[in-house]
């Protein structure tokens, strides 16, 4: 036995030694192993005697040891248990367990001895605390209650801590089961520390499924970890289950009711129903039903979205009814933003804020705000049924007297949470006064007024800063700040100085505090006219002698309002000489001049302006004018609205310079205005709104000496020069065959509008109807211009003109401002008699020559003529054949010719052949003729007059190619040219010209040759020999076949311009010969009238 | 709920006519005493106008209640709204009503419905809805006055409201939000039915009391509906 004990002890000692180092788990494991070993030892020693001594405790005070009775021991067997402790007590008992007080640490020998029916073999055990298990009693649930609206369970139990040493750790495990399957829906544990006293603990749990929908059961157990106890510690048993169930009422069957939840959370709704639920929906969405028990169902919503104003409806439909609930998904209040507190009057604080993000909850679930002031402990509440949109919220807080610093906390609350923001303000620094009222102005004197106004508010402890805006007509507004001691609900008054007399001012005022926060709004404006003062300056005066030199006219300028200081009522003019002072009568205001009859003595004139308060200082001016012999009139031109005048400094001029000016067209004494310049100046710019461009002004510079004024310079000038508005009047003084003398007049100054710089004279051949303006502008080469820069010149002779020619004359004047209008005139030069004589004589001489030559030829060839034109004709009556013929001729032509042979003389045959030859020629000519619109192809008889198609004058005039300037005189040219110059052919007709050439290459009547040859010399020299003179009719067939459409036409010599074509006469183009050098000119010279007429204009 | 544009102008014109004539309701103007005929016609017109007005109000309000209340086929059993005066009545019973009883029932129903509507107005969360409800309440008040005028013209006394009845009609906070919505739904529905019934009631009354010629002209006037 000892060895067993020793064995037991040794390890235990070892364990003891290492206790401090070992972890509790390891110790526990070790003790279990030891105990097992011990039991095995016992079993092996005492086979079938006593087994399994097991000790537990539930409170560490009493150990309950039990063992299994030996086999065969019946109930009632007495045994004796002796424990070897301090008292070595023995107990007789009939049970197999014994409760013993807790033993001290260390091994204790327990001897159990069965007394009856067995051999007395005491079983010995070594009992140690380590072998004892601590199994606490199950906890007792004091109360289980439920808050159905929130689906929360409240559990309450007593920890019975008094049964254990203080500071023992207790671990609690709570389970929640749900019917019908009693599934475990929640198991959770938590630790407490026992205090040595009985403490009631609480535990809350919120169910995801509304508690109404299923019965929930709750159980609890515990584990006590007592540090002083070295034995095993085990979980207690579960307590008795307590349940929570809902007793249905008649109305509500869907749960949870009216719940407010956070957007995005998950929620389960259930419906308790006795009948079958057909569907469950949230809003418009139908959800799958989850069966709970009986007919009760649930739906699970994930990630719920924000609700409408009246909440989101959840509806369960049964066969005969509809059950529903409303859920409100929203957000907790946002942190109030831009919280700001200020006061208007230091009586009431206005705090305003922005609610931030909307919560989605309205009505009774809307956010309510509490404004709490921590120093005073006062608060105000903001409640509003309706959510304000885009509006800042505000609360009024009544100030406590003498409290300046305020610490405000604004808390927004709704069922989902709360948010707050704080602000610490010294309210005297956050004053935004109300708008000042009752602004009044009172005069002190002409430059000082007082302003008074009312400002509500308790400002007695602070200083106000007010800003006065002073606005004067036509000037910038002026702001003046004034600091005023604040008072309570009172009026304030300040003086405003440095004002101008007799001026309308507009005042308004706004206020702030010295510790500036915000300005109040501007008060209403108040207009005030300051009182008058005496005029501050003397009027600006000037004097002029009247034209007769007897009267002196005094001019003065009205005082500007800033100097008049009131309404000027009158002026006093007085003149004084060395002897006397003469005062003239008062001159009332609108008049600003006075005329005094004076002798030429030296007078001093003084002018004083008066208003209702007093008189201005006098303005004095000497009457005497000092003559200046050395005076020249100069010219000056200004720029825009001003003109610069300069002069040399004159040390003699002691007082000032005066420049006066007037319109030069006005009569004397002329005065528009004057300007005084200090005596040290040498230039000034004269500027006046009265100046107009193109008007001549006279400027006079006077220097002032003690005695009087001396005219220093006289200047005529323009502000801006313009072109003359009229043309100079001109007349033709004399006309000859080759020259014209023109004379013109001056232009009046008013119409000249600038300094005259010269004249421009244009002349050109031309009739009255010619468009003259165009030709002037385009600078036509025909126009000749003479620029006359000597403006004193008034006549001009134009030479080298042609006789009996109409000339267009134009005269314009010009200034630096531009050219004036033109004046034009048409003049016809006188006739050139020599030219006329030649023009008559040459045709006469030519006609005579032609006549003579014809006569000579006729005379010489008279025999041939006679034979040709007057042959001897045999008498037909002698011919028998003709008698026969008479009956036969009406049948066939063939017969006729056969019959005629024997009796027809040769002469008759000649006549017939001659009539054929022109026919052949004519057929050729027809082709070009076809180009003539008037010509008819079907009329071959007309060919005889083809060469002289009469020109149609109307068409020529309508021809767009014809120069419009041509006029009637052109018609004359056309006639002449069409008669004598058929070679003027348009280029585009070149295609058909070869045909004509071909025709020309054949037979030509000799009378045409001179015309053709003259033209062809210039156009195609090669052809000259071919066409000159008579040509035999060679190769008749060749030219007979050529037609305009034939390709051969292009083979012909295209360089040859068509001449003599009948068509050319009728052509509508180029009937006026071009004037350029390339145009064909007659080289024949002498005989052509055309040349005569053409050459002349080119002279 | 859909309404043609032409109809609205007709309605407006009729409303103007009705409102213009309201001061001349015979109840208030007994001196001329043209008989109860015109005032019955006016009351009839007013019921028709209120029917139209209710259509637009109900649309707005049911949308405010949210689905499924604004779904056309939503037809829940009438629960909890027992306090509302029922308009539905057996046809035989309705025919057998005398004029006084008929008018009294109308008057009582609208008094209660008006009271209930005002409670609705207090709860509505949006300002626009409250304005619409207030406008309708005013019109309904006009109808009540009109019925009172007809009763006075016919010499019937007005039913006295029972003392302490008023608060019972006010919606209490005990209801859940869903049941409250159901009540609101039924209120609108009952109101609709009552307006139909009233139109029938007044048409019957009109035929009974008015000479045929006058009836023709007044019917034409009401044709705009």
PDB file of C-alpha atoms in Angstrom, chain A residues 152-237:
ATOM      1  CA  UNK A 152     -35.629  41.366 -28.507  1.00  0.00           C
ATOM      2  CA  UNK A 153     -35.331  38.794 -25.743  1.00  0.00           C
ATOM      3  CA  UNK A 154     -34.324  39.906 -22.265  1.00  0.00           C
ATOM      4  CA  UNK A 155     -32.776  37.232 -20.069  1.00  0.00           C
ATOM      5  CA  UNK A 156     -32.149  37.715 -16.368  1.00  0.00           C
ATOM      6  CA  UNK A 157     -30.390  35.291 -13.987  1.00  0.00           C
ATOM      7  CA  UNK A 158     -28.561  35.206 -10.683  1.00  0.00           C
ATOM      8  CA  UNK A 159     -24.902  34.225 -10.727  1.00  0.00           C
ATOM      9  CA  UNK A 160     -24.995  32.930  -7.141  1.00  0.00           C
ATOM     10  CA  UNK A 161     -21.519  34.338  -6.678  1.00  0.00           C
ATOM     11  CA  UNK A 162     -21.690  34.068  -2.931  1.00  0.00           C
ATOM     12  CA  UNK A 163     -21.122  30.341  -3.191  1.00  0.00           C
ATOM     13  CA  UNK A 164     -17.686  30.757  -4.639  1.00  0.00           C
ATOM     14  CA  UNK A 165     -14.660  32.616  -3.612  1.00  0.00           C
ATOM     15  CA  UNK A 166     -14.533  36.138  -4.963  1.00  0.00           C
ATOM     16  CA  UNK A 167     -12.648  36.827  -8.184  1.00  0.00           C
ATOM     17  CA  UNK A 168     -13.498  33.437  -9.564  1.00  0.00           C
ATOM     18  CA  UNK A 169     -14.103  33.533 -13.262  1.00  0.00           C
ATOM     19  CA  UNK A 170     -17.446  32.420 -14.506  1.00  0.00           C
ATOM     20  CA  UNK A 171     -18.196  31.461 -18.084  1.00  0.00           C
ATOM     21  CA  UNK A 172     -21.844  31.540 -19.175  1.00  0.00           C
ATOM     22  CA  UNK A 173     -23.285  29.805 -22.143  1.00  0.00           C
ATOM     23  CA  UNK A 174     -26.751  30.707 -23.380  1.00  0.00           C
ATOM     24  CA  UNK A 175     -28.669  28.901 -26.069  1.00  0.00           C
ATOM     25  CA  UNK A 176     -31.765  30.003 -27.935  1.00  0.00           C
ATOM     26  CA  UNK A 177     -33.900  27.369 -29.577  1.00  0.00           C
ATOM     27  CA  UNK A 178     -36.764  27.915 -31.916  1.00  0.00           C
ATOM     28  CA  UNK A 179     -39.844  25.848 -32.452  1.00  0.00           C
ATOM     29  CA  UNK A 180     -41.014  23.736 -34.106  1.00  0.00           C
ATOM     30  CA  UNK A 181     -37.803  21.820 -34.692  1.00  0.00           C
ATOM     31  CA  UNK A 182     -36.084  23.247 -31.650  1.00  0.00           C
ATOM     32  CA  UNK A 183     -33.226  24.252 -33.836  1.00  0.00           C
ATOM     33  CA  UNK A 184     -30.437  26.121 -32.167  1.00  0.00           C
ATOM     34  CA  UNK A 185     -30.612  29.672 -33.456  1.00  0.00           C
ATOM     35  CA  UNK A 186     -28.171  31.227 -31.072  1.00  0.00           C
ATOM     36  CA  UNK A 187     -25.424  29.943 -28.820  1.00  0.00           C
ATOM     37  CA  UNK A 188     -23.209  32.398 -27.176  1.00  0.00           C
ATOM     38  CA  UNK A 189     -20.975  32.555 -24.156  1.00  0.00           C
ATOM     39  CA  UNK A 190     -19.497  35.322 -22.161  1.00  0.00           C
ATOM     40  CA  UNK A 191     -17.324  35.700 -19.101  1.00  0.00           C
ATOM     41  CA  UNK A 192     -17.915  37.367 -15.809  1.00  0.00           C
ATOM     42  CA  UNK A 193     -15.981  37.534 -12.608  1.00  0.00           C
ATOM     43  CA  UNK A 194     -17.758  36.541  -9.462  1.00  0.00           C
ATOM     44  CA  UNK A 195     -17.697  39.074  -6.699  1.00  0.00           C
ATOM     45  CA  UNK A 196     -18.533  36.862  -3.814  1.00  0.00           C
ATOM     46  CA  UNK A 197     -22.091  38.141  -3.810  1.00  0.00           C
ATOM     47  CA  UNK A 198     -25.186  37.145  -5.699  1.00  0.00           C
ATOM     48  CA  UNK A 199     -25.412  39.303  -8.756  1.00  0.00           C
ATOM     49  CA  UNK A 200     -28.270  39.370 -11.275  1.00  0.00           C
ATOM     50  CA  UNK A 201     -27.073  39.376 -14.863  1.00  0.00           C
ATOM     51  CA  UNK A 202     -28.875  40.513 -18.018  1.00  0.00           C
ATOM     52  CA  UNK A 203     -28.549  39.449 -21.561  1.00  0.00           C
ATOM     53  CA  UNK A 204     -30.422  40.828 -24.550  1.00  0.00           C
ATOM     54  CA  UNK A 205     -30.721  39.287 -27.902  1.00  0.00           C
ATOM     55  CA  UNK A 206     -32.480  40.506 -31.001  1.00  0.00           C
ATOM     56  CA  UNK A 207     -33.946  37.880 -33.199  1.00  0.00           C
ATOM     57  CA  UNK A 208     -33.846  38.124 -36.931  1.00  0.00           C
ATOM     58  CA  UNK A 209     -37.244  36.467 -37.060  1.00  0.00           C
ATOM     59  CA  UNK A 210     -39.954  38.425 -35.297  1.00  0.00           C
ATOM     60  CA  UNK A 211     -40.615  36.790 -31.968  1.00  0.00           C
ATOM     61  CA  UNK A 212     -44.305  36.712 -32.691  1.00  0.00           C
ATOM     62  CA  UNK A 213     -43.834  34.179 -35.411  1.00  0.00           C
ATOM     63  CA  UNK A 214     -42.283  31.330 -33.442  1.00  0.00           C
ATOM     64  CA  UNK A 215     -41.848  30.256 -29.833  1.00  0.00           C
ATOM     65  CA  UNK A 216     -38.307  30.758 -28.632  1.00  0.00           C
ATOM     66  CA  UNK A 217     -36.651  28.796 -25.802  1.00  0.00           C
ATOM     67  CA  UNK A 218     -33.678  29.920 -23.796  1.00  0.00           C
ATOM     68  CA  UNK A 219     -31.328  27.848 -21.604  1.00  0.00           C
ATOM     69  CA  UNK A 220     -28.153  28.745 -19.731  1.00  0.00           C
ATOM     70  CA  UNK A 221     -25.254  26.883 -18.050  1.00  0.00           C
ATOM     71  CA  UNK A 222     -22.083  27.913 -16.409  1.00  0.00           C
ATOM     72  CA  UNK A 223     -18.470  27.052 -15.775  1.00  0.00           C
ATOM     73  CA  UNK A 224     -16.708  28.335 -12.681  1.00  0.00           C
ATOM     74  CA  UNK A 225     -12.995  28.708 -12.754  1.00  0.00           C
ATOM     75  CA  UNK A 226     -11.947  28.976  -9.104  1.00  0.00           C
ATOM     76  CA  UNK A 227      -8.270  29.689  -8.821  1.00  0.00           C
ATOM     77  CA  UNK A 228      -7.896  28.165  -5.332  1.00  0.00           C
ATOM     78  CA  UNK A 229      -9.383  24.922  -6.351  1.00  0.00           C
ATOM     79  CA  UNK A 230      -6.930  22.556  -7.911  1.00  0.00           C
ATOM     80  CA  UNK A 231      -9.337  19.884  -8.968  1.00  0.00           C
ATOM     81  CA  UNK A 232     -11.193  19.467 -12.212  1.00  0.00           C
ATOM     82  CA  UNK A 233     -13.740  22.099 -13.291  1.00  0.00           C
ATOM     83  CA  UNK A 234     -16.673  21.128 -15.384  1.00  0.00           C
ATOM     84  CA  UNK A 235     -19.689  22.831 -17.067  1.00  0.00           C
ATOM     85  CA  UNK A 236     -22.846  22.783 -15.068  1.00  0.00           C
ATOM     86  CA  UNK A 237     -25.947  21.254 -16.519  1.00  0.00           C
TER      87      UNK A 237
END
